[in-house]
XYZ file of N, CA and C in Angstrom:
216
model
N 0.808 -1.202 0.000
C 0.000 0.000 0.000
C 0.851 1.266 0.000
N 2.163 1.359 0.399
C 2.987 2.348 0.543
C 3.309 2.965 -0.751
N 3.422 1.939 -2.061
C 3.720 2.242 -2.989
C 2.614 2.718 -3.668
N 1.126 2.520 -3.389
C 0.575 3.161 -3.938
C 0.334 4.423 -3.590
N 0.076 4.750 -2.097
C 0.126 6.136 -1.529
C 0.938 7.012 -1.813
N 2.645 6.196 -2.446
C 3.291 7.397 -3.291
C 3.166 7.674 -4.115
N 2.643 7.071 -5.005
C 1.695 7.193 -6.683
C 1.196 8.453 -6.181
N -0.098 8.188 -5.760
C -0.756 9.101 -5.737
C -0.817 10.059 -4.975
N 0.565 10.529 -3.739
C 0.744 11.578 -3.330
C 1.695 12.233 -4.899
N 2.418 11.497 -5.596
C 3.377 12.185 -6.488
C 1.878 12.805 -7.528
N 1.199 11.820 -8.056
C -0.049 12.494 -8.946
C -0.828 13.582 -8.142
N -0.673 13.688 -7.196
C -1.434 15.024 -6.555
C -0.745 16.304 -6.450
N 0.497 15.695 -6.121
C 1.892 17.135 -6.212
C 1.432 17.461 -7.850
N 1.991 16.895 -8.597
C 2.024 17.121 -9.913
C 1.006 17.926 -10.235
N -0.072 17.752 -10.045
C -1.261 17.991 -10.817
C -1.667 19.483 -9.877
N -1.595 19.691 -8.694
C -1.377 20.832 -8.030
C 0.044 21.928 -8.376
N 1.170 21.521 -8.594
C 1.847 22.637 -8.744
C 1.951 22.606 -10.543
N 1.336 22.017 -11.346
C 1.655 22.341 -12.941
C 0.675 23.066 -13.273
N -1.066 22.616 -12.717
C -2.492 23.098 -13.750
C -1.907 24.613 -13.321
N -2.084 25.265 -11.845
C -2.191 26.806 -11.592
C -1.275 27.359 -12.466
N -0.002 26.919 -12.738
C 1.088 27.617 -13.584
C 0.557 27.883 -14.789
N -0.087 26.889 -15.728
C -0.822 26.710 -17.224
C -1.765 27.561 -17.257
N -2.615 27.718 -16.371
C -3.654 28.473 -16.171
C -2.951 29.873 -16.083
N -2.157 30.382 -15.573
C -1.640 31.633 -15.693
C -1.243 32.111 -17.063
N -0.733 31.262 -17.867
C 0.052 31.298 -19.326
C -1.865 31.005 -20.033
N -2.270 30.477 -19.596
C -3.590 30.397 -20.772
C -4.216 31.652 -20.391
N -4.575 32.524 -19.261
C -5.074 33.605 -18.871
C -4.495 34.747 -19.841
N -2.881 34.988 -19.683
C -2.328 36.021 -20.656
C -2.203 35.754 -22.073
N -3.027 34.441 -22.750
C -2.853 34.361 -23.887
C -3.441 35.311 -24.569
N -3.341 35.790 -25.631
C -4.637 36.994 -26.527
C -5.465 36.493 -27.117
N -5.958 34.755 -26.945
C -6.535 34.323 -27.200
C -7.719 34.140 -26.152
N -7.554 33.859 -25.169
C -7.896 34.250 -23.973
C -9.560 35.284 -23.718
N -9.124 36.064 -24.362
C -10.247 37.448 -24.016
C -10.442 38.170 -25.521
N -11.988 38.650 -25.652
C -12.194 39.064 -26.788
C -11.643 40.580 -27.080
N -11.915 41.170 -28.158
C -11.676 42.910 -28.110
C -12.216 43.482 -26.796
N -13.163 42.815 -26.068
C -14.314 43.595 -25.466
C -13.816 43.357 -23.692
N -12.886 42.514 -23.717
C -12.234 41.715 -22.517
C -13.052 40.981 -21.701
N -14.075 40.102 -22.305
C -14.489 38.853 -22.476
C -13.635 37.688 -22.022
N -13.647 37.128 -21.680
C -13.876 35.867 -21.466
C -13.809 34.974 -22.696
N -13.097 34.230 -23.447
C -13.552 33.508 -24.700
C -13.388 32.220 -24.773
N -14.031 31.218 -25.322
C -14.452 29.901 -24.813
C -13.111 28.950 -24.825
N -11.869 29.880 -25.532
C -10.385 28.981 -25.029
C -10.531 28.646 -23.817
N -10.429 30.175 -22.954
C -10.302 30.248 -21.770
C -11.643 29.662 -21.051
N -12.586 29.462 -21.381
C -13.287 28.739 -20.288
C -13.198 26.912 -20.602
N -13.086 27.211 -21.328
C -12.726 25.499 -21.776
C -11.428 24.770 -20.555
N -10.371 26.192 -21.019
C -9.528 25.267 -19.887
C -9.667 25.380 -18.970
N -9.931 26.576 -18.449
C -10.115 26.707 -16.253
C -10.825 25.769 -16.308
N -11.939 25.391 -17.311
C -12.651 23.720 -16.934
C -11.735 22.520 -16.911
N -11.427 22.510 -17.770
C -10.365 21.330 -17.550
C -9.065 21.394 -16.731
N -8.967 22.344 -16.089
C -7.939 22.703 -14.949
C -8.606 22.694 -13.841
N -9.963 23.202 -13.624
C -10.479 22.398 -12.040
C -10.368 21.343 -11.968
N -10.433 20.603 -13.260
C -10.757 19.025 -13.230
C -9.871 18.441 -12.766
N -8.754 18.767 -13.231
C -7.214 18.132 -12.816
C -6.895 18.609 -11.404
N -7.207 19.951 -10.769
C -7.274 20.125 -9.537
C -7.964 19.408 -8.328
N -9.257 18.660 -9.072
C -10.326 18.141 -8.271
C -9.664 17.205 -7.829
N -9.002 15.847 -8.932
C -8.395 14.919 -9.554
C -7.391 14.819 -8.142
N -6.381 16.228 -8.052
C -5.331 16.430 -7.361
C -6.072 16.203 -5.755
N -6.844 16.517 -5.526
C -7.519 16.722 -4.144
C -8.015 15.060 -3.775
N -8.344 14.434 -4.740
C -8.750 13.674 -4.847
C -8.023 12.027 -4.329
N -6.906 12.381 -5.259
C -5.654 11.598 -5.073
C -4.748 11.673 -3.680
N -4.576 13.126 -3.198
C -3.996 12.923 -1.975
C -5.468 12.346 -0.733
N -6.399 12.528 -0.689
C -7.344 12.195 0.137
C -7.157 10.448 -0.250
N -6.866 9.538 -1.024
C -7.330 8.295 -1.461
C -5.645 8.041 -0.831
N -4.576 8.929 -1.189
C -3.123 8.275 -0.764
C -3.217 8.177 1.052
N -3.872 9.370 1.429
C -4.040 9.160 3.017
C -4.439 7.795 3.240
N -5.606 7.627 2.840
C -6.801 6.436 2.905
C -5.660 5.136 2.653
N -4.613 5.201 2.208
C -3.663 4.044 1.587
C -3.284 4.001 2.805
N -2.176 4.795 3.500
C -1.509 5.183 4.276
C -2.259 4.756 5.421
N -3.611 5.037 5.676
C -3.483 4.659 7.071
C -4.979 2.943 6.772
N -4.550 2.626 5.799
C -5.263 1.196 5.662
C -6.640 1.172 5.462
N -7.273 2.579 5.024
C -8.584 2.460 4.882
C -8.900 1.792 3.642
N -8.056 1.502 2.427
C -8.433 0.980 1.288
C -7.918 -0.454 1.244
């Protein structure tokens, strides 16, 4: 079980310190926001798919605990 709890503490690091960084670089893209400084469906597309991977991240360290102390 140890080895899996490091799986998925390493998939939770990962996925917590890479999406926020991407999300910063997709925010200043000029693709990003219309003439009107909108919002444009690049950008909502990914903060969607960047909670997801955040959720994912939350997800994974709560299930590596659960390893760790034998709940799974």
């Amino acid at each position: 079980m140890i080895a899996l709890s490091v799986l998925l503490f390493l998939n939770a690091a990962f996925n917590a310190l890479v999406w926020p960084r991407f999300y910063k670089r997709v925010a200043d893209d000029p693709r990003a926001r219309d003439e009107n400084g909108k919002p444009t469906a690049f950008l909502k597309v990914h903060a969607i798919l960047i909670a997801i991977a955040l959720v994912l991240a939350l997800v994974s360290a709560l299930a590596g605990i659960a390893a760790l102390t034998g709940a799974l």
